[in-house]
Every structure is written in C-alpha cells, then in structure tokens.
XYZ file of C-alpha atoms in Angstrom:
641
model
C -65.841 -98.088 -60.193
C -66.941 -100.701 -62.252
C -64.872 -103.219 -64.783
C -65.822 -104.897 -68.162
C -65.292 -108.573 -68.957
C -65.500 -110.099 -72.608
C -65.862 -113.682 -73.135
C -66.651 -116.021 -75.964
C -69.123 -118.528 -75.933
C -69.616 -121.716 -78.287
C -72.941 -123.093 -78.730
C -73.391 -126.436 -80.645
C -76.292 -126.080 -83.469
C -75.570 -129.569 -84.967
C -73.034 -132.358 -85.247
C -70.566 -130.267 -87.335
C -71.887 -126.743 -86.547
C -71.532 -124.018 -83.765
C -72.371 -120.509 -83.245
C -70.108 -118.397 -81.335
C -71.236 -115.218 -79.508
C -69.319 -112.184 -77.716
C -70.772 -111.633 -74.415
C -69.721 -108.652 -72.339
C -70.097 -108.522 -68.482
C -70.098 -105.570 -66.526
C -68.936 -105.927 -62.730
C -69.866 -103.767 -60.318
C -67.783 -102.515 -56.754
C -70.720 -104.373 -54.683
C -69.623 -107.718 -56.844
C -72.802 -107.532 -58.523
C -72.483 -108.184 -62.514
C -74.895 -107.840 -65.382
C -74.669 -109.136 -68.895
C -74.825 -106.081 -71.177
C -74.076 -107.107 -74.617
C -74.279 -110.186 -77.211
C -72.877 -109.977 -80.361
C -72.639 -113.296 -82.949
C -69.407 -113.774 -84.163
C -68.762 -115.091 -87.770
C -65.441 -116.585 -86.758
C -64.222 -120.290 -86.446
C -62.826 -120.966 -83.200
C -61.321 -124.126 -81.332
C -63.770 -126.696 -79.784
C -63.864 -124.848 -76.672
C -67.275 -123.886 -74.790
C -66.127 -120.971 -73.272
C -62.745 -118.656 -74.231
C -62.027 -115.645 -72.071
C -60.954 -112.613 -73.916
C -58.115 -110.016 -72.882
C -57.575 -111.891 -69.630
C -53.615 -111.975 -70.285
C -51.051 -114.634 -71.347
C -51.587 -118.114 -70.515
C -48.327 -120.002 -71.013
C -50.086 -123.385 -70.726
C -52.766 -122.826 -72.929
C -50.439 -121.620 -75.668
C -48.117 -124.496 -75.645
C -50.901 -127.074 -75.440
C -53.243 -125.623 -78.067
C -51.049 -124.109 -80.290
C -51.844 -125.813 -83.354
C -55.737 -125.155 -82.704
C -55.947 -121.893 -81.029
C -56.712 -118.441 -82.471
C -55.668 -114.940 -81.772
C -58.953 -112.797 -80.407
C -58.711 -109.635 -78.854
C -61.626 -107.265 -78.060
C -61.106 -103.710 -78.003
C -62.989 -100.661 -76.497
C -62.416 -96.989 -76.604
C -63.729 -94.281 -74.684
C -65.444 -92.825 -77.839
C -67.854 -95.678 -77.584
C -65.820 -97.952 -80.196
C -65.965 -101.904 -79.981
C -63.558 -104.003 -82.117
C -62.897 -107.480 -82.480
C -59.656 -108.425 -83.799
C -59.077 -112.128 -84.794
C -56.330 -113.943 -86.632
C -54.978 -117.394 -86.929
C -51.496 -118.695 -87.826
C -50.952 -118.541 -91.567
C -51.513 -121.413 -93.995
C -49.119 -120.019 -96.615
C -46.043 -118.763 -95.220
C -45.909 -115.978 -97.666
C -48.892 -114.009 -96.225
C -51.142 -113.278 -93.158
C -54.510 -112.866 -92.993
C -56.235 -110.963 -90.058
C -60.020 -109.713 -89.418
C -61.212 -106.746 -87.563
C -64.923 -106.458 -86.606
C -65.959 -103.107 -86.204
C -69.070 -103.832 -84.221
C -69.939 -100.238 -83.876
C -70.350 -99.623 -87.458
C -71.846 -102.926 -88.266
C -69.014 -104.442 -90.705
C -65.630 -106.154 -90.736
C -62.785 -105.952 -92.762
C -60.424 -108.837 -93.278
C -56.960 -107.961 -94.638
C -54.548 -110.160 -96.237
C -50.953 -109.171 -96.230
C -48.168 -110.574 -98.884
C -45.126 -110.769 -97.014
C -41.565 -109.459 -98.361
C -39.529 -112.198 -96.807
C -40.484 -115.481 -95.033
C -37.050 -117.048 -94.279
C -36.609 -115.153 -90.850
C -39.961 -115.263 -90.029
C -40.162 -116.529 -86.180
C -43.173 -114.816 -84.754
C -46.070 -115.866 -86.978
C -48.874 -114.520 -85.025
C -50.163 -111.051 -85.539
C -50.307 -108.997 -82.389
C -53.101 -106.365 -81.841
C -52.661 -103.240 -80.161
C -55.498 -100.777 -78.601
C -54.024 -97.365 -79.197
C -57.516 -95.329 -78.033
C -58.463 -93.915 -81.629
C -56.337 -96.629 -83.679
C -56.189 -100.306 -83.624
C -52.782 -101.719 -84.623
C -52.298 -105.203 -86.232
C -48.379 -105.578 -85.599
C -46.248 -108.601 -86.797
C -42.613 -107.835 -85.671
C -39.870 -107.475 -88.532
C -43.013 -107.158 -91.305
C -45.295 -104.516 -91.041
C -47.286 -102.312 -88.547
C -51.125 -101.407 -89.679
C -52.674 -98.646 -87.876
C -56.573 -98.788 -88.360
C -58.539 -95.634 -87.515
C -61.480 -96.952 -85.413
C -63.668 -94.475 -85.731
C -63.561 -93.727 -89.621
C -62.381 -97.325 -91.029
C -64.541 -96.762 -94.073
C -61.860 -95.401 -96.272
C -58.313 -97.050 -96.592
C -56.589 -93.784 -97.064
C -57.115 -93.062 -93.108
C -55.478 -96.127 -92.151
C -51.478 -96.255 -91.925
C -49.854 -99.240 -93.180
C -46.019 -99.157 -92.349
C -43.423 -101.700 -93.512
C -39.568 -101.776 -93.182
C -37.932 -99.646 -90.717
C -41.102 -97.535 -90.321
C -42.906 -100.425 -88.829
C -40.360 -101.149 -85.972
C -41.480 -100.712 -82.414
C -38.737 -99.853 -79.964
C -37.818 -102.563 -77.672
C -40.072 -105.051 -79.317
C -38.805 -107.117 -82.183
C -38.847 -110.658 -82.974
C -41.085 -111.388 -79.760
C -44.219 -112.726 -79.204
C -46.109 -109.719 -77.632
C -49.654 -109.509 -76.343
C -52.183 -106.507 -75.453
C -53.232 -106.428 -71.944
C -55.137 -103.277 -71.699
C -55.186 -99.894 -73.507
C -51.907 -99.017 -74.751
C -50.190 -101.571 -72.356
C -48.507 -104.615 -73.965
C -46.935 -107.834 -72.357
C -43.493 -109.375 -73.565
C -44.751 -113.041 -73.302
C -40.918 -114.263 -73.304
C -39.589 -111.556 -70.568
C -42.973 -111.145 -68.888
C -41.954 -107.231 -69.014
C -44.952 -104.884 -69.357
C -44.698 -101.759 -71.736
C -46.608 -98.815 -72.439
C -46.993 -98.143 -75.991
C -48.144 -95.073 -78.043
C -47.626 -93.247 -81.293
C -44.548 -91.059 -81.199
C -45.410 -87.474 -82.683
C -41.923 -86.828 -83.679
C -41.332 -89.953 -85.766
C -44.927 -89.333 -87.123
C -43.751 -85.978 -88.725
C -40.597 -87.453 -90.062
C -42.655 -89.657 -91.699
C -45.201 -87.116 -93.188
C -42.041 -85.177 -94.460
C -40.520 -88.085 -96.016
C -43.731 -89.710 -97.707
C -44.090 -89.811 -101.132
C -47.396 -91.205 -101.674
C -50.739 -89.288 -101.094
C -52.029 -92.184 -98.983
C -49.353 -92.264 -96.545
C -49.508 -88.255 -96.344
C -53.293 -88.151 -95.662
C -53.163 -91.213 -93.033
C -50.280 -89.605 -91.261
C -52.006 -85.998 -91.224
C -55.304 -87.686 -89.682
C -53.113 -89.310 -87.362
C -51.294 -86.268 -86.146
C -54.399 -84.392 -85.823
C -55.624 -87.121 -83.281
C -52.846 -85.901 -81.125
C -53.278 -82.189 -81.136
C -54.090 -82.227 -77.727
C -51.063 -83.689 -76.516
C -48.527 -81.478 -78.396
C -48.629 -77.862 -78.039
C -46.306 -77.136 -81.122
C -47.920 -79.984 -83.376
C -50.235 -78.066 -84.922
C -47.801 -75.312 -86.184
C -45.579 -78.404 -87.583
C -48.429 -79.610 -89.435
C -48.951 -76.412 -90.947
C -45.344 -75.941 -91.925
C -45.709 -79.207 -93.686
C -48.729 -78.142 -95.514
C -47.065 -74.903 -96.982
C -44.269 -77.155 -98.245
C -46.564 -79.510 -99.885
C -49.441 -77.656 -101.548
C -48.299 -78.850 -105.028
C -46.849 -82.492 -104.329
C -50.371 -83.610 -103.075
C -52.430 -84.767 -106.260
C -55.468 -86.567 -104.703
C -56.332 -84.249 -102.103
C -56.380 -80.849 -100.872
C -54.165 -80.903 -97.881
C -55.495 -77.230 -96.771
C -58.969 -78.390 -96.829
C -58.211 -81.662 -95.191
C -56.350 -79.891 -92.318
C -59.158 -77.446 -91.620
C -62.007 -79.917 -91.743
C -60.304 -82.675 -89.750
C -58.765 -79.958 -87.068
C -62.477 -78.707 -86.491
C -63.549 -82.061 -86.157
C -61.020 -83.166 -83.397
C -61.589 -79.191 -81.982
C -65.279 -79.611 -81.366
C -65.878 -83.256 -80.917
C -65.196 -83.132 -76.977
C -68.306 -80.874 -76.820
C -70.761 -83.537 -77.290
C -70.630 -87.134 -77.446
C -72.848 -87.207 -80.765
C -70.678 -84.484 -82.458
C -68.271 -86.774 -83.843
C -71.203 -88.426 -85.904
C -72.588 -85.098 -87.345
C -69.694 -83.310 -88.206
C -67.678 -83.663 -91.383
C -64.226 -85.482 -90.789
C -62.849 -85.301 -94.210
C -63.033 -83.048 -97.549
C -62.916 -86.550 -99.621
C -66.086 -88.274 -100.594
C -64.354 -91.707 -102.089
C -61.026 -93.151 -102.640
C -59.817 -95.216 -105.259
C -56.181 -95.925 -104.351
C -54.900 -99.142 -103.460
C -52.138 -100.300 -100.855
C -49.563 -102.719 -102.410
C -49.174 -105.789 -100.900
C -52.486 -105.603 -99.089
C -55.948 -106.887 -99.899
C -59.153 -105.776 -98.258
C -62.444 -107.195 -98.288
C -65.560 -105.772 -96.459
C -68.553 -107.656 -94.932
C -71.827 -106.617 -93.409
C -72.121 -108.068 -89.721
C -74.888 -108.445 -87.270
C -74.998 -105.582 -84.905
C -74.571 -106.395 -81.110
C -77.632 -106.779 -79.090
C -77.725 -104.312 -75.660
C -79.533 -106.269 -73.076
C -79.873 -103.420 -70.245
C -81.680 -100.420 -71.629
C -80.807 -96.857 -70.258
C -76.703 -97.538 -69.806
C -74.510 -94.918 -68.854
C -70.733 -94.297 -69.746
C -69.539 -96.669 -72.309
C -72.442 -98.406 -73.306
C -74.506 -95.142 -73.809
C -71.959 -94.169 -76.348
C -71.771 -97.458 -77.842
C -75.548 -97.441 -78.204
C -75.698 -94.379 -79.978
C -72.959 -95.920 -82.663
C -75.735 -98.583 -83.029
C -78.826 -96.252 -83.342
C -76.937 -94.465 -86.162
C -76.245 -97.457 -87.801
C -79.667 -98.734 -87.757
C -81.503 -95.592 -88.479
C -78.892 -93.459 -90.328
C -79.841 -90.716 -92.744
C -77.931 -90.909 -96.172
C -76.354 -87.642 -95.158
C -75.506 -87.900 -91.621
C -72.542 -85.820 -91.774
C -72.989 -82.121 -92.489
C -72.199 -81.068 -96.036
C -71.958 -77.482 -97.624
C -73.870 -78.471 -100.744
C -77.039 -76.679 -99.469
C -75.090 -73.820 -98.030
C -73.547 -72.842 -101.446
C -76.934 -72.686 -103.100
C -78.431 -70.758 -100.339
C -75.719 -68.493 -100.268
C -75.911 -67.750 -104.096
C -79.812 -67.131 -103.965
C -79.243 -64.742 -100.843
C -76.498 -62.869 -102.839
C -78.521 -62.371 -105.701
C -81.714 -61.177 -103.759
C -79.643 -58.507 -102.080
C -78.114 -57.234 -105.241
C -81.833 -56.849 -106.545
C -83.281 -55.679 -103.174
C -85.618 -58.731 -102.912
C -84.136 -60.199 -99.562
C -86.420 -60.631 -96.298
C -84.940 -57.819 -94.010
C -85.929 -60.050 -90.745
C -84.027 -62.941 -92.089
C -81.110 -61.352 -93.326
C -80.779 -59.411 -90.290
C -80.701 -62.646 -88.218
C -78.109 -63.946 -90.662
C -75.895 -60.907 -89.983
C -76.340 -61.116 -86.546
C -74.946 -64.813 -86.477
C -71.907 -63.255 -88.232
C -71.542 -60.670 -85.699
C -71.319 -63.453 -82.919
C -68.769 -65.080 -85.047
C -66.594 -62.291 -85.431
C -66.814 -61.321 -81.791
C -66.043 -64.788 -80.633
C -63.186 -64.716 -82.845
C -62.117 -61.247 -81.526
C -61.869 -62.731 -77.885
C -59.648 -65.395 -79.049
C -57.203 -62.983 -80.859
C -55.650 -61.323 -77.861
C -52.152 -61.038 -79.073
C -51.415 -58.627 -81.912
C -51.528 -60.315 -85.149
C -48.884 -60.200 -87.633
C -50.982 -60.529 -90.840
C -52.151 -57.028 -91.911
C -55.969 -57.994 -92.330
C -57.783 -54.788 -93.458
C -60.273 -53.723 -90.915
C -63.530 -54.012 -93.071
C -67.097 -55.117 -93.585
C -67.168 -58.073 -96.221
C -70.802 -58.327 -96.342
C -70.544 -61.208 -98.775
C -68.472 -63.254 -96.278
C -70.373 -62.317 -93.153
C -73.615 -63.576 -95.275
C -71.709 -66.964 -95.629
C -70.477 -66.900 -92.043
C -74.118 -66.281 -90.951
C -75.724 -68.693 -92.927
C -73.131 -71.520 -92.265
C -74.166 -70.727 -88.395
C -77.984 -71.188 -89.450
C -77.633 -74.370 -91.359
C -75.113 -76.068 -89.175
C -77.660 -75.368 -86.215
C -80.395 -76.845 -88.168
C -78.622 -79.790 -89.209
C -77.275 -80.591 -85.648
C -80.758 -79.681 -84.030
C -82.601 -82.598 -86.138
C -80.091 -85.181 -84.344
C -79.523 -83.433 -80.846
C -82.889 -82.501 -79.711
C -81.768 -83.062 -76.207
C -79.158 -80.350 -76.199
C -80.437 -76.716 -75.293
C -80.596 -73.735 -77.609
C -78.175 -71.810 -75.547
C -75.676 -74.607 -75.753
C -76.447 -75.260 -79.532
C -76.091 -71.595 -80.169
C -72.419 -71.800 -78.717
C -71.482 -74.823 -80.680
C -72.245 -73.638 -84.012
C -70.653 -70.198 -83.340
C -67.506 -71.931 -82.043
C -67.493 -74.164 -84.996
C -67.361 -71.194 -87.653
C -65.125 -69.327 -85.230
C -62.625 -72.133 -85.019
C -62.701 -72.308 -88.927
C -61.680 -68.751 -89.046
C -59.153 -68.889 -86.415
C -57.522 -71.962 -88.453
C -57.306 -69.650 -91.472
C -55.769 -66.665 -89.352
C -53.042 -69.167 -87.930
C -52.278 -70.508 -91.314
C -51.712 -66.929 -92.434
C -49.503 -66.247 -89.375
C -47.400 -69.038 -90.139
C -47.058 -67.920 -93.729
C -46.411 -64.395 -92.629
C -43.499 -65.903 -90.459
C -42.016 -68.281 -92.871
C -41.312 -65.420 -95.468
C -40.669 -62.899 -92.508
C -43.043 -60.114 -93.950
C -43.597 -57.098 -91.812
C -46.846 -56.562 -90.074
C -47.658 -53.502 -91.818
C -49.945 -52.239 -94.610
C -47.715 -51.782 -97.471
C -48.423 -49.065 -100.338
C -49.119 -49.590 -103.833
C -46.448 -47.282 -105.343
C -43.900 -50.040 -104.833
C -43.118 -53.656 -106.553
C -43.562 -56.981 -104.588
C -40.928 -58.939 -103.365
C -40.185 -62.276 -104.378
C -41.606 -63.533 -100.812
C -44.593 -61.515 -101.539
C -45.114 -63.425 -104.397
C -44.816 -66.714 -102.744
C -47.376 -65.387 -100.147
C -49.959 -64.354 -102.876
C -49.761 -67.862 -104.362
C -50.548 -69.423 -100.991
C -53.246 -66.924 -100.305
C -54.641 -67.972 -103.906
C -54.363 -71.854 -102.912
C -56.181 -71.222 -99.446
C -58.985 -69.152 -101.469
C -59.178 -72.348 -103.803
C -59.728 -74.525 -100.797
C -62.309 -72.232 -99.194
C -64.095 -71.966 -102.437
C -64.183 -75.532 -102.944
C -65.956 -76.187 -99.931
C -67.693 -73.141 -99.435
C -65.955 -71.798 -96.266
C -66.077 -68.322 -95.390
C -62.481 -66.381 -95.094
C -61.535 -63.968 -92.225
C -62.381 -60.105 -92.722
C -59.947 -58.573 -95.065
C -58.785 -61.614 -96.607
C -59.794 -60.337 -100.147
C -58.458 -56.885 -99.552
C -54.871 -58.276 -98.686
C -55.138 -60.839 -101.406
C -55.855 -58.040 -103.864
C -53.122 -55.731 -102.581
C -50.704 -58.346 -103.013
C -51.895 -59.194 -106.676
C -51.760 -55.512 -107.581
C -48.114 -55.520 -105.957
C -46.661 -58.815 -107.556
C -48.573 -59.278 -110.932
C -48.304 -57.683 -114.497
C -51.448 -56.056 -115.403
C -52.844 -58.386 -117.907
C -52.717 -61.131 -115.444
C -53.960 -59.163 -112.645
C -56.970 -58.417 -114.752
C -57.315 -61.944 -115.658
C -57.637 -62.975 -112.233
C -60.181 -60.332 -111.574
C -62.163 -61.420 -114.315
C -61.860 -64.992 -113.428
C -62.973 -64.608 -109.567
C -59.680 -65.144 -108.157
C -59.322 -61.794 -106.978
C -61.988 -60.004 -105.728
C -62.396 -55.866 -106.044
C -63.021 -54.744 -102.595
C -63.768 -51.061 -101.592
C -61.173 -51.015 -98.929
C -58.367 -52.016 -101.231
C -59.402 -49.904 -104.189
C -59.876 -46.745 -102.231
C -56.258 -47.399 -100.946
C -54.959 -48.082 -104.358
C -56.526 -44.765 -105.901
C -54.914 -42.960 -102.935
C -51.305 -44.325 -103.344
C -51.279 -43.895 -106.925
C -50.499 -40.847 -108.989
C -51.794 -40.205 -112.506
C -49.183 -41.233 -114.800
C -49.984 -43.180 -117.710
C -49.389 -46.345 -116.581
C -51.359 -45.989 -113.475
C -54.265 -44.347 -115.132
C -54.279 -47.521 -117.463
C -54.565 -49.673 -114.096
C -57.461 -47.241 -112.593
C -59.467 -47.360 -115.691
C -59.140 -51.074 -115.751
C -60.127 -51.404 -112.198
C -62.912 -48.868 -112.478
C -64.821 -50.362 -115.303
C -64.875 -53.620 -113.335
C -66.109 -52.336 -110.311
C -69.656 -52.928 -108.927
C -71.872 -50.404 -109.538
C -72.304 -49.363 -105.595
C -68.440 -49.657 -105.125
C -67.837 -47.602 -108.177
C -69.978 -44.485 -107.408
C -67.934 -44.300 -104.377
C -64.531 -44.712 -106.025
C -65.059 -42.333 -108.794
C -65.440 -39.622 -106.306
C -61.574 -40.130 -105.583
C -60.447 -39.667 -108.758
C -60.594 -36.420 -110.721
C -60.409 -37.707 -114.296
C -62.508 -37.364 -117.314
C -63.421 -41.214 -117.287
C -64.819 -41.028 -113.793
C -66.361 -37.397 -114.554
C -68.241 -39.231 -117.559
C -68.937 -42.382 -115.116
C -70.656 -39.891 -112.817
C -72.840 -38.165 -115.581
C -73.910 -41.409 -116.933
C -74.593 -42.852 -113.606
C -76.702 -39.398 -112.412
C -78.829 -39.544 -115.742
C -79.694 -43.294 -115.151
C -80.588 -42.644 -111.510
C -82.699 -39.536 -112.365
C -84.762 -41.484 -115.269
C -85.195 -44.276 -112.751
C -86.567 -42.177 -109.782
C -88.671 -40.302 -112.339
C -90.766 -43.580 -113.267
C -94.264 -42.844 -114.711
C -94.549 -39.317 -113.027
C -95.964 -36.786 -115.428
C -93.403 -34.104 -116.418
C -94.457 -30.577 -117.093
C -93.041 -28.585 -119.927
C -89.339 -27.997 -120.712
C -87.413 -25.069 -118.821
C -85.109 -24.069 -121.592
C -83.871 -20.846 -119.379
C -81.888 -23.566 -116.974
C -79.478 -24.264 -119.822
C -76.237 -22.785 -119.200
C -75.057 -22.431 -122.817
C -77.489 -22.702 -125.823
C -76.564 -25.684 -127.641
C -78.170 -26.302 -131.371
C -78.475 -29.849 -130.607
C -82.030 -30.803 -129.728
C -81.629 -34.193 -127.940
C -79.303 -32.700 -125.397
C -81.425 -29.538 -124.756
C -84.415 -31.901 -124.210
C -82.422 -34.400 -121.677
C -80.997 -31.087 -119.803
C -84.410 -29.622 -119.549
C -85.925 -32.745 -118.404
C -83.246 -33.474 -115.865
C -83.849 -29.871 -114.549
C -87.404 -30.183 -113.878
C -86.879 -33.664 -112.045
C -84.068 -32.036 -109.956
C -86.845 -29.296 -109.094
C -89.080 -32.112 -107.905
C -86.487 -33.020 -105.146
C -85.466 -36.069 -106.648
C -81.758 -35.521 -106.943
C -79.939 -38.744 -105.969
C -76.710 -36.802 -105.472
C -77.917 -34.190 -102.817
C -74.598 -34.732 -101.050
C -72.697 -33.756 -104.131
C -73.606 -29.946 -105.271
C -71.561 -30.090 -108.412
C -73.304 -33.068 -109.778
C -76.733 -31.882 -111.297
C -78.073 -31.123 -114.750
C -75.363 -28.463 -115.499
C -72.604 -31.181 -114.961
C -74.329 -33.682 -117.061
C -74.399 -31.109 -119.951
C -70.956 -30.114 -119.735
C -69.561 -33.872 -119.503
C -71.642 -34.561 -122.684
C -70.207 -31.954 -124.501
C -66.701 -32.569 -123.513
C -67.103 -36.157 -124.321
C -68.675 -35.233 -127.738
C -65.913 -33.109 -128.680
C -63.232 -35.692 -127.658
C -64.862 -38.367 -129.775
C -65.210 -35.886 -132.651
C -61.280 -34.742 -132.216
C -62.309 -31.193 -131.747
C-alpha cells in the first residue's frame, strides 16, 4: 500500500520575489519514494522555504505564526481530481475571501463572501473539507459552500448555504481542520469526527428551496449519493413530480435523467465521466447573492513519471483532456436529431439503405431485450405492447452515434465492451422513464389495467396526462427515445380526458401521436353515435396513409368506404405507370351509366385488375365495381338525391 504526501516549496527568484511550487511525493511500502508531480502555485505564502500540507494540526506553528500563516489544503479524490484550497485571515471584517485551484481542470476560482454579521465572529479562518465529490468551504456560524469538483464550471452545481442550513452538527464556533477524506479534527478538543452529507437533510432542503439554483444544486448533490441510499431515487422522483411548474430556468425531468445516467454509467469506465453529458444546461446566467466569483486560468501540473497507475493515471487523463480537448468533448444530441429526421423522411419515401436501417433496428432490439431482462416484476403502467418504428429508429440511432462518439476517445476499449456500454446507456434511459411513470401511477393510485374509451377520464387521469405531456416535452427537447407504448398510452389518456377540439389541437401540434394500436382500440370500443362518429372521422382524416388503410377496414361507414375507394384508384393508377392499355371493356360495368368519365375510369380499372395489379387482393370486395358504386353514392349524396 502506498501513500501520497504534498508539500509546498518556496524558491527565491529575486530580492523581493519568490516562486511557490506544489510537490507531490509518492511513498511505497519498501520505503522508496518518487517525486510524481509539480505544480506552480500563484499564491502568496509566508517566508518559509518548505510547508508541509495536510499533516495535521500544529499548535505551536499556529500560535507563533498566526499573523503570517495561511490556510492551505490539498485534496484528492478517487476520480483523479486534485484541488488546492487557500485562504488568509480576512483583511476586512465584513468579508471573507478564499480560492480553490482545480488543478485537474486548469483553472481556479476565487470567492469573496459578504458576511451577514461580524459582531460574534470568533473563528476567522475558513475550514476546507474533503467530501470526495465535493470540496466544502466552511465558516462556522456563517456559511457552508459545497463545490462540485468534477464540474465546477457552473455556479448552479455548487451549493451555498447560510443560516441554519449551514450548520454542521457538533461543530459550531470552533476551529477545525481536515485531516483526511471525510475526517475532521476539532483543534480545541482534539477529537476526530467523520463528516458526510446527510441525505435526509438534503432532501428537506430540496423540498423547502424556493430558488432554482438551490434546487438544481441540491438535485445534483442528491444524485451523487444514489448508490448509498436505496430509496433516494424514489424520493427525488416524488420531488420532481411536485415541482414541474415551479422550476423556471431548468427542466427537472431532463436534468434528472441526464444526471442519473451520468452517475449510473461512470463506474463502467474511468473516462466516461469526461465523455457523457452530465447536464441539460448549456450555460447559467444566475448569480448567488452575497458571493462574488472570479475565474482564472492556471498552469497545468507536470507529471514527472510516465505510465503511472491508480490516482495518477486518472489525473493524467484529466490533464490530457484539458490540453487536447475538442470543443464538444461531451456527447450531445444535436447530430442525432438531424439524422433521425433524415431517416424518417427516407423511410417514408422508401429511400433508406436497407442494410443500414437493419443495423439500426437491430440496435433497438438489443436495447429492448436488455430492458426486458431488468423488468422482472410486473409493471403497474399499462404500456401497450407495440412496435413503435419511429422510437425504435431513434433508439438504434442513439446507440450507433453514442458508440461512434465514445470510440473516438476510448480506442483501447474492446468492441464487445463498448457495445454493452452504449446499449446499457440507452436501456438505463428508458428504465428511468419507466420508473418515473411507475411513480406517477402509484402517486395517483391508478389501476394497472388497460382502460376502455367508452368512459371519461378521472381527475387523476388528467393529472397523469399532464405529467406525461411534460415527460414528452423533456424527451423531445433532448431528442431522447421513449418507452414502447408511451405514445399509445398518452393518446388514450388524451381521448378520455380532453374535449374534442383540444384533443385535435394536441394531435395537430404533435403533442399527441396517432398510433395504430391506440386507434384500433378506439374504433373497436366506440359505437357509431353522432358524437363518436365525429371523433372517428376527425381521427381518420389525420391518420398517416399506411395506418389509415388498415383502420378503415374496422369501420363500416360511408366515409371509410369512400376513403378505401379513393385509395384503391390511386394505388392502381400508380401501379399502371406507363403500361400500354388495351381497349376498354364496357361489359364489365355492373350498371350502364350515361356518365362517360366514370365509364372510362371503371373500364380502365377493370383492365388493370385483369393484368394482376390489384393492390387489395386480400379484400375481395374492393374492386372496380366497388369503386363505381362508391362514386355513384358519393355523387348522389353531394347532389342531395
């Protein structure tokens, strides 16, 4: 087992100038050691040639050098993060300044906090705590600042607490020092404490927060700790369901899904955390009252030893990414959306490459098979079992594009392992949506049965419809696939809960999607009352052609008969193309009608049928005679005869 030690070395470069360097030394069990890393520090230290860091509390050094000494801490984490935390005693009683250099990111942040009160200020030094994924700056009685060390770029991912929210149990107005990860020393009593983020307190803070920045920071902090609390994910989903409308600057559904995927998948590979998206936000313009922040670019550390393992290998990956990072290192769905729309258009026009599409749908099959193996218990949500080709196309395309993105940066990962990573990612995405839907079903106590369309929906069903609309909006915003049967269930709730004009408005604007499964059930459940006929007719006229041909066979009505006849003529004439026709066959006419255009059309269709081009062979009653009869009936209806 090896240990690391950090020290700061001060080198004189002139009479009034000096240069400070952080040196990290690795000690081994055989008593050997190596200088592994050097990093220049742009901070001002007291006149010492050597300062040991994180070696505990030195009472004599603290008392003898209190006017000159600085508070300096170096923190590492298992993810490869390396942070230098630095502060001095405040020059102005009303404010405190501290800096954190994220050496693995190549920049530092300096924070200046305006204190709410200064009369009872006993402890003037900011204490820095190592909480693994977070570094905390703590001034007892005033504030607790949790900084996300993996993603410190946006202030909204760091939690700044004041008042009662900033208190640490058993540690109040006392001087403390971080000895090692999650361990604190009370400098007055000499006692050691283990410190960690309390999940229950964090969830209470989320529920009580009124500001988006606090909600967002608490959400990310909670997701970090999902692995240590089994029911924490369910609590977060319940919070999301109650806070869909209050959040104005971010979508809690999008943020939950993206961040949850990030923390689910990152243990798979040490580099996935640098390649997978961790947020749905591109920028954040908000400010935190009472705290000012400046960001400075710093020099990157220099590794003195190559081919290091463990922590140093992960740190080196961070540094390489900072040096050679592409503008879009993290995966995003912009290209996915364009390619998906392109494939949908090609598939509708029959122009898609068969082999490519086959591979895409095979990717989707793997995702759905993977998802089925995870869902051993019976689902509460009555998702219709159907093949949604559009969503399967999006699933398979997402697998392909995510794989291409990861392979560019993880060339050392084998093909089989990479295939499993990307399939797991998309499967986890769908699983998260299913878990959200399960929570919605439990919250409103809906039955796990397939409802019928001959009854109106309840208030609970309308609430579920609204939540499903928000999930759909979140998925569309990030071009994420939806679970199989989502659109049919959403449409079914819409039919039950919405008035007709609102339902049609939602369909026309793409909020509701007409699926064959749901429309078939609708036409079977509803009788032909005047109200239901109006609904059916409105839906038939909006169906895609491929689905419309199938649905019209279920409804024995003049409208659908007319639709079938028109479509039959269209398909026959398309099949005819430029074929040379023979002479008309008037004896095929069932009734002689003195209407030459109809006579000519009927004889033409009869001849095409004789050539074996009938597109409706499985429907014996659909032929030229059927078209003739429908044309006469429709004409008579228009003339009022």
